[in-house]
mmCIF file of C-alpha atoms and ligand atoms in Angstrom:
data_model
loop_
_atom_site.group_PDB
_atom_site.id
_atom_site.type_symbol
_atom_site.label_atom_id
_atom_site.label_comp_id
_atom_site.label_asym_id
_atom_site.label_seq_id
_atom_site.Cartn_x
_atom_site.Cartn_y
_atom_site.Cartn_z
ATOM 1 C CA UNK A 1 8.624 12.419 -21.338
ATOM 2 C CA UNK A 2 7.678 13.228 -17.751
ATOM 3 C CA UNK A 3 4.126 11.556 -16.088
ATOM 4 C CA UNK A 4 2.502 14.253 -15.595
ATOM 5 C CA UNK A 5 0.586 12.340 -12.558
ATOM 6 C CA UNK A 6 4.345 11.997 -10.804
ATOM 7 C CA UNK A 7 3.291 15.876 -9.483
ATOM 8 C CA UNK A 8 1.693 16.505 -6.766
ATOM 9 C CA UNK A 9 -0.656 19.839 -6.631
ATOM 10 C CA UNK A 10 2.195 21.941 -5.486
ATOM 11 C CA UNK A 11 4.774 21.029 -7.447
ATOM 12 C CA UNK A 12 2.242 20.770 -10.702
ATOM 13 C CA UNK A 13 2.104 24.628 -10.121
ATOM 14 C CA UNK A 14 5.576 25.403 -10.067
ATOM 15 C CA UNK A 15 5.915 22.952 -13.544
ATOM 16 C CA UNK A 16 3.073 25.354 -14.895
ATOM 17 C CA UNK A 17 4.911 28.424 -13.873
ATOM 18 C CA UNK A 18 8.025 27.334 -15.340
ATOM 19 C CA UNK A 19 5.700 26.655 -18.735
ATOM 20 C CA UNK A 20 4.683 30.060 -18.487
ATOM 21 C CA UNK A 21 1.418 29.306 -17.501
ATOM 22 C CA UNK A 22 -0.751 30.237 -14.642
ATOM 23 C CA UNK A 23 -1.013 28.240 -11.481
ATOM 24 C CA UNK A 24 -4.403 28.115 -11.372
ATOM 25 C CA UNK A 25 -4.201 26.082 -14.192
ATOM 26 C CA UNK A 26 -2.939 22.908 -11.991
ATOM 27 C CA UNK A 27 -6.178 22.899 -10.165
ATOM 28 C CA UNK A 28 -8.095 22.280 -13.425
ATOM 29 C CA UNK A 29 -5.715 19.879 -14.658
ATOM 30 C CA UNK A 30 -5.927 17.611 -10.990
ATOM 31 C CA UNK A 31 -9.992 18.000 -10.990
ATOM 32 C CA UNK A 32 -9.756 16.798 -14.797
ATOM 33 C CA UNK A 33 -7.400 13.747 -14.170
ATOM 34 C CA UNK A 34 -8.689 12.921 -10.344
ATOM 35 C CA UNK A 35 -12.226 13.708 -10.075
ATOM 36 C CA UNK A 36 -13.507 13.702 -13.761
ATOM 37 C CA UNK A 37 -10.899 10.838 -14.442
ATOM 38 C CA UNK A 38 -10.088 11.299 -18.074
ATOM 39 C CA UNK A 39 -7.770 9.505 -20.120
ATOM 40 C CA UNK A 40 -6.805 12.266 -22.610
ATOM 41 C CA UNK A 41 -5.801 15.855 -22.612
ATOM 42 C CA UNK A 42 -8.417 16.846 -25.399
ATOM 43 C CA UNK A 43 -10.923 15.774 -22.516
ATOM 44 C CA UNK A 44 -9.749 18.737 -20.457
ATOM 45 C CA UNK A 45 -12.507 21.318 -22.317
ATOM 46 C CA UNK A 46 -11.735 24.469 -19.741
ATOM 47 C CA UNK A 47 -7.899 24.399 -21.396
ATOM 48 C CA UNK A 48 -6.718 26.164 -24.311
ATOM 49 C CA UNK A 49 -6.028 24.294 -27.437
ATOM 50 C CA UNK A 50 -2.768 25.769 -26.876
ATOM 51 C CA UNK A 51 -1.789 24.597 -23.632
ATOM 52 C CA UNK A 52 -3.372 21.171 -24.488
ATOM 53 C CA UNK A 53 -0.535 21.188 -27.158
ATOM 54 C CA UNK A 54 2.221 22.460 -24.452
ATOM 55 C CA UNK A 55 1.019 19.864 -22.190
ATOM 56 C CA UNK A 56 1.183 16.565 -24.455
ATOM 57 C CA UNK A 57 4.498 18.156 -25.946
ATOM 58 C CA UNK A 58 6.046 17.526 -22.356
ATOM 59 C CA UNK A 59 3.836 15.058 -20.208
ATOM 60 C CA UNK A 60 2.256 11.663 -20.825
ATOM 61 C CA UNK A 61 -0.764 10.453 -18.508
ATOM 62 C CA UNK A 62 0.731 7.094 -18.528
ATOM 63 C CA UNK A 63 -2.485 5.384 -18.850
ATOM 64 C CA UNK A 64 -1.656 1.387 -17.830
ATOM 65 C CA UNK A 65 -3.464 -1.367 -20.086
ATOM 66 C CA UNK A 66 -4.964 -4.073 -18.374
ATOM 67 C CA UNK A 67 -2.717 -7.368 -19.245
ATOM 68 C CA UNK A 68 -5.328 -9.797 -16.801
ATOM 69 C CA UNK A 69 -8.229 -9.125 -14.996
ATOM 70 C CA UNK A 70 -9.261 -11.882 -12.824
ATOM 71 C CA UNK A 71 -12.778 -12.215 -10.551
ATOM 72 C CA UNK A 72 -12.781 -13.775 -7.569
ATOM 73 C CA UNK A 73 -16.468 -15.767 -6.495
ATOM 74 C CA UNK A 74 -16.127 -12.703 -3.237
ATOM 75 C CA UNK A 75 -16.047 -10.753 -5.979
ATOM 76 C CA UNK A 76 -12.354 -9.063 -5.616
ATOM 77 C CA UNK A 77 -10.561 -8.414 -8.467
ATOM 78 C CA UNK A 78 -6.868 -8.767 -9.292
ATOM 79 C CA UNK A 79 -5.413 -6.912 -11.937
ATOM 80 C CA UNK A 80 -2.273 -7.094 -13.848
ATOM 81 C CA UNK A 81 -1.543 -4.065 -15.096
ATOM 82 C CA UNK A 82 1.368 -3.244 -17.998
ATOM 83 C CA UNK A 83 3.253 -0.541 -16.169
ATOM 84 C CA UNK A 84 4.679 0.306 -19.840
ATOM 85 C CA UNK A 85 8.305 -0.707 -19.868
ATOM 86 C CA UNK A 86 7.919 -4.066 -20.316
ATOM 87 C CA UNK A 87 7.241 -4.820 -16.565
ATOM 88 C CA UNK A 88 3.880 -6.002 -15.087
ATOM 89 C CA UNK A 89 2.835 -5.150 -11.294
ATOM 90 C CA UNK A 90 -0.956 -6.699 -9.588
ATOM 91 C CA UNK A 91 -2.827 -4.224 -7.536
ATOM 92 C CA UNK A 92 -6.499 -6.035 -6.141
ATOM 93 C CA UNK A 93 -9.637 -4.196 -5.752
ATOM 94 C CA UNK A 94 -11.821 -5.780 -2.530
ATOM 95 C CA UNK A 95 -15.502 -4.716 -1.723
ATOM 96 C CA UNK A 96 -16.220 -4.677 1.848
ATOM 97 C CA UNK A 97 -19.702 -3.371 3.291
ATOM 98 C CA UNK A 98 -18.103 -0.330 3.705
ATOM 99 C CA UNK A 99 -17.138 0.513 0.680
ATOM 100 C CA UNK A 100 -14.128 -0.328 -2.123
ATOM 101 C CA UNK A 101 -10.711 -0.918 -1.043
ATOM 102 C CA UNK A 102 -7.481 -1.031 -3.188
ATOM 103 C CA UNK A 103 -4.300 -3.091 -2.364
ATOM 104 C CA UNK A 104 -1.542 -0.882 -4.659
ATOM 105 C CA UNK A 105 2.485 -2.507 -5.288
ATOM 106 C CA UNK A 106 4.748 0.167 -4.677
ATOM 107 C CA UNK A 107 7.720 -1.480 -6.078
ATOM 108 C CA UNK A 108 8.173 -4.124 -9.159
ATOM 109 C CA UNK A 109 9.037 -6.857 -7.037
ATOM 110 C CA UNK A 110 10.688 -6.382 -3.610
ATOM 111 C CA UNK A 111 14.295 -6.755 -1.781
ATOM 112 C CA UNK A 112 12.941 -7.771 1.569
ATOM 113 C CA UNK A 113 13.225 -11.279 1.168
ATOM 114 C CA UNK A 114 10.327 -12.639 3.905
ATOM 115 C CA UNK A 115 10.118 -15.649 3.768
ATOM 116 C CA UNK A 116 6.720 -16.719 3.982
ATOM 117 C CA UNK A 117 5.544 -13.783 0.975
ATOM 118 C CA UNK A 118 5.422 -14.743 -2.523
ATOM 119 C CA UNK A 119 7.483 -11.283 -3.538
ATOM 120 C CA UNK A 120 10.226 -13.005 -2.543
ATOM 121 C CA UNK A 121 12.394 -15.087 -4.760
ATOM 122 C CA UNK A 122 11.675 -12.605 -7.873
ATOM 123 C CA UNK A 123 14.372 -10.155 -8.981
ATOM 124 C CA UNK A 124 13.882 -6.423 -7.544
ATOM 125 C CA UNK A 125 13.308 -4.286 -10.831
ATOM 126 C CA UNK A 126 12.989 -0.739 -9.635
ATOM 127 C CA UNK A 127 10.589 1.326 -7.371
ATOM 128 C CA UNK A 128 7.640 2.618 -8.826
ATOM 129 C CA UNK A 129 6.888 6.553 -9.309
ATOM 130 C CA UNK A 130 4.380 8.078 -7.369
ATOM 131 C CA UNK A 131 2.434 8.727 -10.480
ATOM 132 C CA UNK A 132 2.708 4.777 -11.236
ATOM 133 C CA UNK A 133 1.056 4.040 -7.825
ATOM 134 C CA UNK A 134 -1.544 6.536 -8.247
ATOM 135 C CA UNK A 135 -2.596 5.067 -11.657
ATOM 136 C CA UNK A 136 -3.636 2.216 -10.447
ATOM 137 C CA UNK A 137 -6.104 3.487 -8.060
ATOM 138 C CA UNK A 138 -7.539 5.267 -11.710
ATOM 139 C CA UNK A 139 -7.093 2.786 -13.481
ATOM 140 C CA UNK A 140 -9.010 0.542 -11.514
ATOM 141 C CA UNK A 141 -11.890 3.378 -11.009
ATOM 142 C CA UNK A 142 -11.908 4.003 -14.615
ATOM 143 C CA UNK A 143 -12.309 0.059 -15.398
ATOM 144 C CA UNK A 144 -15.148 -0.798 -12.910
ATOM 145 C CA UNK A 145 -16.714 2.852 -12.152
ATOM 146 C CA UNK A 146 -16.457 2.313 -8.467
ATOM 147 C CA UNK A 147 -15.197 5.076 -6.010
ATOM 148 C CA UNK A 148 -12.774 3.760 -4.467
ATOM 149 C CA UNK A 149 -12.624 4.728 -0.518
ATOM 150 C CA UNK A 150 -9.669 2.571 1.102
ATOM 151 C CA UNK A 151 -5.987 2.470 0.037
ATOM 152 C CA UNK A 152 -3.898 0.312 1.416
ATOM 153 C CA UNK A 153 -0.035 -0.228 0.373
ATOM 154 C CA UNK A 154 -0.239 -4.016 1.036
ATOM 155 C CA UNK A 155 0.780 -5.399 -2.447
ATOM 156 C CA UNK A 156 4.193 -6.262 -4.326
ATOM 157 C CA UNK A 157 7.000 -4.125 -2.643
ATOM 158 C CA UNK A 158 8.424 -2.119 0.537
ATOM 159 C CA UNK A 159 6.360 1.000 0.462
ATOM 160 C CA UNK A 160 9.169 2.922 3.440
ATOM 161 C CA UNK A 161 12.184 1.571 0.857
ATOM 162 C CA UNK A 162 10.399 3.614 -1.919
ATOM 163 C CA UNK A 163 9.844 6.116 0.205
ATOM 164 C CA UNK A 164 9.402 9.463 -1.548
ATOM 165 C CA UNK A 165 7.391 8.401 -4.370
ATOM 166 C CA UNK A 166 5.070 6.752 -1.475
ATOM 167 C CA UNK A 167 5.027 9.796 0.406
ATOM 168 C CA UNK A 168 4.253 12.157 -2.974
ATOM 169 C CA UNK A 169 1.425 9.120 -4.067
ATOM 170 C CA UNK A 170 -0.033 9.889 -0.601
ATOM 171 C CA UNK A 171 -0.167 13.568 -1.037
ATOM 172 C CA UNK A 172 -1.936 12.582 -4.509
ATOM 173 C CA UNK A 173 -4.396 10.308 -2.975
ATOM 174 C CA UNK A 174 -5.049 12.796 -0.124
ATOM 175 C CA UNK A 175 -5.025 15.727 -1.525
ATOM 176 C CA UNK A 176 -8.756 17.575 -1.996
ATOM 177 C CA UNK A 177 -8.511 18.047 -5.259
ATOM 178 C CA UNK A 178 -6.631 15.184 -5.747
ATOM 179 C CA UNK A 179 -8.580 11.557 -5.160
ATOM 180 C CA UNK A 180 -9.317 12.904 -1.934
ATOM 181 C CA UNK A 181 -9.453 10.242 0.126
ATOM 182 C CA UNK A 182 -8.816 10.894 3.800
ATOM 183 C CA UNK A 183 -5.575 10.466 5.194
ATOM 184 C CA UNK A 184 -7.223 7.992 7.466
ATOM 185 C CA UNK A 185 -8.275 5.644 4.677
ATOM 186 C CA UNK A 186 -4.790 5.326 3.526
ATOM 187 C CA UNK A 187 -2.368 2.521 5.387
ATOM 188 C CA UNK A 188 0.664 1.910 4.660
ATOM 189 C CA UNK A 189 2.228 -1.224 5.774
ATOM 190 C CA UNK A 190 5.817 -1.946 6.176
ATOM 191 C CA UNK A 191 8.245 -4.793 7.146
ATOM 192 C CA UNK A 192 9.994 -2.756 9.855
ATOM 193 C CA UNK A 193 12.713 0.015 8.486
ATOM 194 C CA UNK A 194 12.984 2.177 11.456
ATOM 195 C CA UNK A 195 14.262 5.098 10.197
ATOM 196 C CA UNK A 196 11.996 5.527 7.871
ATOM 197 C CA UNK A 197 9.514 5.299 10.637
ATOM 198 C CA UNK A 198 10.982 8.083 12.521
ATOM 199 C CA UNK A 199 10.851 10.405 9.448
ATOM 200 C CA UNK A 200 7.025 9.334 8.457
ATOM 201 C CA UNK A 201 6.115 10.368 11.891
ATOM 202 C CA UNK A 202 7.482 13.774 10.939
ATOM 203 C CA UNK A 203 5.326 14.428 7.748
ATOM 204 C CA UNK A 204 1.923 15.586 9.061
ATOM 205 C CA UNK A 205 0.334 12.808 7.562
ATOM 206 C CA UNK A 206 -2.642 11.403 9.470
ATOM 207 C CA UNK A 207 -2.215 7.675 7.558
ATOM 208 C CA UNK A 208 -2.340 4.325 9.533
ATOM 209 C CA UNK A 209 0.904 2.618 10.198
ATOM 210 C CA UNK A 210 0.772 -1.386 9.904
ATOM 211 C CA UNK A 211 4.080 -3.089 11.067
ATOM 212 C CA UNK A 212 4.441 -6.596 9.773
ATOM 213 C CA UNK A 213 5.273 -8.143 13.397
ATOM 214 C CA UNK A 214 4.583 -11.910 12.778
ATOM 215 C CA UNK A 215 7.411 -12.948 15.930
ATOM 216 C CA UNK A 216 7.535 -11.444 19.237
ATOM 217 C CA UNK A 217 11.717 -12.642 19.866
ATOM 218 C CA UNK A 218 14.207 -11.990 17.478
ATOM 219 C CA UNK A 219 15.490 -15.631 16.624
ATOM 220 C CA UNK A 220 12.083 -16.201 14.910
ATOM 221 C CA UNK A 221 11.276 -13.119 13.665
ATOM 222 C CA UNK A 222 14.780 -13.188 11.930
ATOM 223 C CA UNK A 223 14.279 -16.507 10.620
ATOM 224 C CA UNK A 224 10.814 -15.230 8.792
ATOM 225 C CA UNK A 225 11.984 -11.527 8.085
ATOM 226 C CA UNK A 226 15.849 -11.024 7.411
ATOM 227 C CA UNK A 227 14.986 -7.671 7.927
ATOM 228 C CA UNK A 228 14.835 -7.905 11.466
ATOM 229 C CA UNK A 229 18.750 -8.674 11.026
ATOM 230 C CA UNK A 230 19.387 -4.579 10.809
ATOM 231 C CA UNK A 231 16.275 -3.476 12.658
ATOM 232 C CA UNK A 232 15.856 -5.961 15.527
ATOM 233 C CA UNK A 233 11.852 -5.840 17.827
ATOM 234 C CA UNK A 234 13.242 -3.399 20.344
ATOM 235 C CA UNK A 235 14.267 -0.804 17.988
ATOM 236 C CA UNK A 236 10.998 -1.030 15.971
ATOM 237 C CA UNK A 237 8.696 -1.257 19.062
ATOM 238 C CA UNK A 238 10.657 1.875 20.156
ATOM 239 C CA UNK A 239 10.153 3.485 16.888
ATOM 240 C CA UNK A 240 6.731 2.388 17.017
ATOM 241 C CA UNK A 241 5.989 3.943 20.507
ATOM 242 C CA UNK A 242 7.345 7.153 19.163
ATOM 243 C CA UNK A 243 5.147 7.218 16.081
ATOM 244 C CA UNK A 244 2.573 7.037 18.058
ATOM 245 C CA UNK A 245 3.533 9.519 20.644
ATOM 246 C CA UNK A 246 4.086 12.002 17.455
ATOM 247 C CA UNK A 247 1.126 11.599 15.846
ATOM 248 C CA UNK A 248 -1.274 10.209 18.376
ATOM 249 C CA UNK A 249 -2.499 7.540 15.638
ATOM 250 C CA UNK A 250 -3.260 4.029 16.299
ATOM 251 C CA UNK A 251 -0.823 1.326 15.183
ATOM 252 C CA UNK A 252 -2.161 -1.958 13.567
ATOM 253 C CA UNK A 253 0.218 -4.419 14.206
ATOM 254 C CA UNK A 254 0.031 -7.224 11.312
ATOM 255 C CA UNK A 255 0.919 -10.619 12.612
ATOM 256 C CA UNK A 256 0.591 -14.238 10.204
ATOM 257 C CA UNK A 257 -0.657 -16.844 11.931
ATOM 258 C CA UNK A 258 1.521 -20.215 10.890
ATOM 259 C CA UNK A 259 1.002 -23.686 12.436
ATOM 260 C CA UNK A 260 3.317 -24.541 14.781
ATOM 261 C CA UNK A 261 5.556 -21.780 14.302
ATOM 262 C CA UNK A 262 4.187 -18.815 15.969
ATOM 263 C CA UNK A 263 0.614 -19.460 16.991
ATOM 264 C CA UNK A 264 0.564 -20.977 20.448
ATOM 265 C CA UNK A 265 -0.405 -19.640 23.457
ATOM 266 C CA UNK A 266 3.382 -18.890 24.572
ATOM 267 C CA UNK A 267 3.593 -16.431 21.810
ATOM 268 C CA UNK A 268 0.624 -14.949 22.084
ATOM 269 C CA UNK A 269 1.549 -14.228 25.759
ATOM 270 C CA UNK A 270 4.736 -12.351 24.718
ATOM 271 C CA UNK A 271 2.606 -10.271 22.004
ATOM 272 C CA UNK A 272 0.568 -9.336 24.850
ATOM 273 C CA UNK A 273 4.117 -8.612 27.634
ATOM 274 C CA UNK A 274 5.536 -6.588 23.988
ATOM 275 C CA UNK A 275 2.566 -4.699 23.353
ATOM 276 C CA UNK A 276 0.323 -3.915 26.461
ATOM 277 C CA UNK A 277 -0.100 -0.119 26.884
ATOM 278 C CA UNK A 278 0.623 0.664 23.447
ATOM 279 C CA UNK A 279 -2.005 2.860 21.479
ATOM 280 C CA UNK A 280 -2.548 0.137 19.166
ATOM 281 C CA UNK A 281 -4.647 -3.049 17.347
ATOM 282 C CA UNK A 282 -3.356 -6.647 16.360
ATOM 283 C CA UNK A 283 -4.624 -8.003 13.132
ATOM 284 C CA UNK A 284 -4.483 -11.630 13.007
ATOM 285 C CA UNK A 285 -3.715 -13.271 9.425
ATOM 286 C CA UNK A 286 -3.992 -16.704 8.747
ATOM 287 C CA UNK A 287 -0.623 -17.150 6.952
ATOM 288 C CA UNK A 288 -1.227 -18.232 3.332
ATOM 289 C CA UNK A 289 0.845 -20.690 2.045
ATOM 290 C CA UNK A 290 3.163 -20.195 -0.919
ATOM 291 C CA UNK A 291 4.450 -22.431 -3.221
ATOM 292 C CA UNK A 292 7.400 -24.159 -1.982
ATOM 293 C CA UNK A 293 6.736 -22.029 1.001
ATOM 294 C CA UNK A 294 7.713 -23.723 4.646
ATOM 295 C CA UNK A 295 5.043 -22.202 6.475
ATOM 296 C CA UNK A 296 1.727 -23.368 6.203
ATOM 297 C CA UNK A 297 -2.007 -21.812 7.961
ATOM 298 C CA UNK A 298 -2.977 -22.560 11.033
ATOM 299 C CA UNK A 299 -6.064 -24.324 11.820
ATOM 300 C CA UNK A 300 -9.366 -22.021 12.861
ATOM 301 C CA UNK A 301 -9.207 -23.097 16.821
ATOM 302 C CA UNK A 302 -5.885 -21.625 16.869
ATOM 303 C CA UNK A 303 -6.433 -18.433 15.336
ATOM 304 C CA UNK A 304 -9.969 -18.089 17.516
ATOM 305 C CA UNK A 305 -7.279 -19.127 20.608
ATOM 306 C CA UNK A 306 -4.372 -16.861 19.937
ATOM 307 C CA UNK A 307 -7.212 -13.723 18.964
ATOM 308 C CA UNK A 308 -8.982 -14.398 22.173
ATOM 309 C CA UNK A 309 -6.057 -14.427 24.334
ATOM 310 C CA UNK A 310 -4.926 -11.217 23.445
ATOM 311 C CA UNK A 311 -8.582 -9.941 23.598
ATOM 312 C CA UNK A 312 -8.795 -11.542 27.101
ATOM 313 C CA UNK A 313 -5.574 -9.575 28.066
ATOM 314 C CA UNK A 314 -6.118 -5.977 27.069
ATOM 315 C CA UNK A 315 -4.546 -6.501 23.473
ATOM 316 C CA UNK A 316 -7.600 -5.361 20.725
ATOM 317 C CA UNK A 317 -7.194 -8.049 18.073
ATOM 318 C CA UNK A 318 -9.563 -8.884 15.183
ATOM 319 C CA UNK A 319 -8.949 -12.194 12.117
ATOM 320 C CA UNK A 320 -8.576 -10.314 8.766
ATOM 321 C CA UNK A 321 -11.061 -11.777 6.262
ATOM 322 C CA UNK A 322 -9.397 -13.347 3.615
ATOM 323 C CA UNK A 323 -10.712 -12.478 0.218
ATOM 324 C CA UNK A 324 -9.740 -13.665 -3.499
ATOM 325 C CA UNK A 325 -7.683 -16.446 -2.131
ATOM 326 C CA UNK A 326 -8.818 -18.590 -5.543
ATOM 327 C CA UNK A 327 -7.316 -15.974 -7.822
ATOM 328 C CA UNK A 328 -3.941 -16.022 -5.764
ATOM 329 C CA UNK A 329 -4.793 -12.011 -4.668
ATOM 330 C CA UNK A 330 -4.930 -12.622 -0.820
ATOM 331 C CA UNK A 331 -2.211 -11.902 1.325
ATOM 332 C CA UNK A 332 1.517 -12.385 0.447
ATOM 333 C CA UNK A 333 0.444 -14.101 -2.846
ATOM 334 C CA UNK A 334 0.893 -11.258 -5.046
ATOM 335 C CA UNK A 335 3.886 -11.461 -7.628
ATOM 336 C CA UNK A 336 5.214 -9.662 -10.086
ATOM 337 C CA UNK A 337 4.357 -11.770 -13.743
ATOM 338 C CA UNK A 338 6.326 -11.985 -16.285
ATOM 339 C CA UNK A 339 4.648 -10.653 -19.388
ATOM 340 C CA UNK A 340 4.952 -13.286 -22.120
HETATM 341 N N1 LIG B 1 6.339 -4.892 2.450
HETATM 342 C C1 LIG B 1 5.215 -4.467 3.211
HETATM 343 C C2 LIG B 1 3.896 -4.522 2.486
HETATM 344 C C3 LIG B 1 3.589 -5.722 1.640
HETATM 345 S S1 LIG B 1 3.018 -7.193 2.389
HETATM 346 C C4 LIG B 1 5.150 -5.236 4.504
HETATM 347 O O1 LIG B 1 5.953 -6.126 4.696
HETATM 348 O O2 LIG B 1 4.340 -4.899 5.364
HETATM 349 C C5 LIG B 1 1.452 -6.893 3.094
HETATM 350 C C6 LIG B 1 1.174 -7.793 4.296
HETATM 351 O O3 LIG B 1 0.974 -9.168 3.913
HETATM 352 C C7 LIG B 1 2.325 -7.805 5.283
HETATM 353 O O4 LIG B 1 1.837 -7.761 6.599
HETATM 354 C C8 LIG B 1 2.953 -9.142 5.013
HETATM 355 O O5 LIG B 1 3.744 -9.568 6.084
HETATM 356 C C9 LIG B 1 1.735 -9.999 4.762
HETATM 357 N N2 LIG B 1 2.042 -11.257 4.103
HETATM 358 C C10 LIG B 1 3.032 -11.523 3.224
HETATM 359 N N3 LIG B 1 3.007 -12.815 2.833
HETATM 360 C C11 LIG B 1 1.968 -13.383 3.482
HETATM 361 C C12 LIG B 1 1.414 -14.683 3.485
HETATM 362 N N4 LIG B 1 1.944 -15.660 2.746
HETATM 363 N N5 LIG B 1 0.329 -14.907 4.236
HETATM 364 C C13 LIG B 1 -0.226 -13.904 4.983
HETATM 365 N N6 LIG B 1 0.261 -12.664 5.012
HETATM 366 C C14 LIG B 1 1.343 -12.397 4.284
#
């Protein structure tokens, strides 16, 4: 049976039409599934007993149960959701003063193979739907009652190698009468394929692009990222410059902070020669170590160095607050669990 929140408003229509139904019809259904975030179709009270009965003949909502729910002492929360065949994804819901922000997987595990990222070393299953990534934002909004107001495709997978189903989640997410949270709220953050860069900056999406940087040369960025191997720092900072030239939007440039591998001065003087005059923002992580993992964090004076060096020189850089470190949900240490 088909998820009926794989559609996005458009193409709901046109799967109404083709039901013999009106169009109109799709509107009611998003507002009931988005806004008024119902589990059921019997919920939806404006539809016709009838068309209840078409729809749960040929769509599921693909409600995900909660396998673990785990509570941080910052108070985020990591979920482990059952994504109903068997396989489990996280997704972690963080409270900032601003508001609720939600780190979704767009893939059940992930092929990229960085080295420092606890996605790695786990089989690649399959790419999620764009309905899948969507229902964990309700999911999540159902369970707690929070609005959420910041997505962020930071968790288990390569968001631009699952690219259409990312793109029609985002359309989702975006959408009015969808969850209707503003392009601008949405990042999406990728390891660096720069084709897919060029084509994002062709979808009239206002979203923030993060680039998972991490190495300024391309011996030690290839060392952390084997994906730098195909798509080497001077392709992606061209691909980069052109994103922004097309859209005009800030980059954040995402770059882990491990001891004595890339946090010294040196390198922090060729992120500043690689990115000086670029419409963009550098935000510092201090690298999390993994199990087994051969990069560990890099002490505070470092990180305050390194930040205030490329401050000093033009380069906007902030430290990214880490938050449910005890529950394994801050950066890179999201896996994919098995279920038993
Ligand atoms: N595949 C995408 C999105 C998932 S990772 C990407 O690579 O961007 C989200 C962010 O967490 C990326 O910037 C990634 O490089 C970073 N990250 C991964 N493992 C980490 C770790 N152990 N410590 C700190 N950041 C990490």
């Amino acid at each position: 049976m088909k998820n009926i929140k794989d559609y996005n408003l458009e193409e709901l229509k046109q799967e109404l039409i083709n039901i013999g139904e009106k169009p109109f019809r799709a509107e009611q259904i998003f507002k009931w599934i988005y806004q008024e975030k119902i589990k059921d179709f019997d919920e939806m009270t404006n539809i016709s007993l009838d068309l209840r009965k078409k729809l749960k003949e040929n769509y599921t909502m693909c409600n995900y149960n909660i396998l673990r729910k785990q509570e941080s002492k910052d108070g985020t929360i990591k979920y482990l959701f059952d994504v109903l065949d068997g396989n489990a994804i996280e997704t972690v819901l963080m409270s900032y003063h601003h508001g609720y922000s939600i780190c979704v997987s767009s893939q059940i595990g992930c092929k990229m193979g960085c080295k420092f990222c606890a996605s790695t070393g786990i089989n690649f299953v399959r790419s999620l739907t764009s309905g899948e990534i969507v229902e964990q934002i309700l999911a999540v909004e159902q369970d707690t009652g929070v609005r959420i107001s910041n997505v962020v495709f930071m968790g288990i997978g390569e968001p631009l190698d699952n690219y259409d189903n990312v793109v029609g989640a985002i359309r989702i997410i975006n959408n009015q009468k969808g969850l209707n949270i503003g392009a601008r709220h949405i990042s999406v953050s990728t390891s660096g394929l720069v084709p897919k860069i060029y084509k994002l900056a062709e979808e009239n999406i206002q979203c923030t692009l993060s680039i998972s940087l991490h190495a300024t040369n391309n011996e030690k960025r290839s060392s952390m990222m084997p994906v730098n191997k195909s798509f080497p720092i001077e392709e992606l900072i061209q691909a980069c410059k052109d994103y922004i030239a097309k859209t005009n939007r800030r980059i954040s440039f995402e770059y882990a902070l491990a001891k004595d591998n890339n946090d010294n001065l040196d390198d922090a003087k060729e992120l500043v020669k690689l990115l000086k005059g670029m419409l963009c923002h550098v935000n510092l992580i201090p690298i999390n170590k993994i199990e087994n993992g051969a990069y560990s964090k890099s002490s505070n004076e470092s990180i305050m160095k390194f930040r205030d060096f490329l401050n000093d020189h033009g380069i906007v850089a902030t430290i990214r607050r880490e938050l449910g470190s005890d529950i394994d949900a801050a950066c890179g240490q999201l896996r994919r669990k098995n279920l038993n």
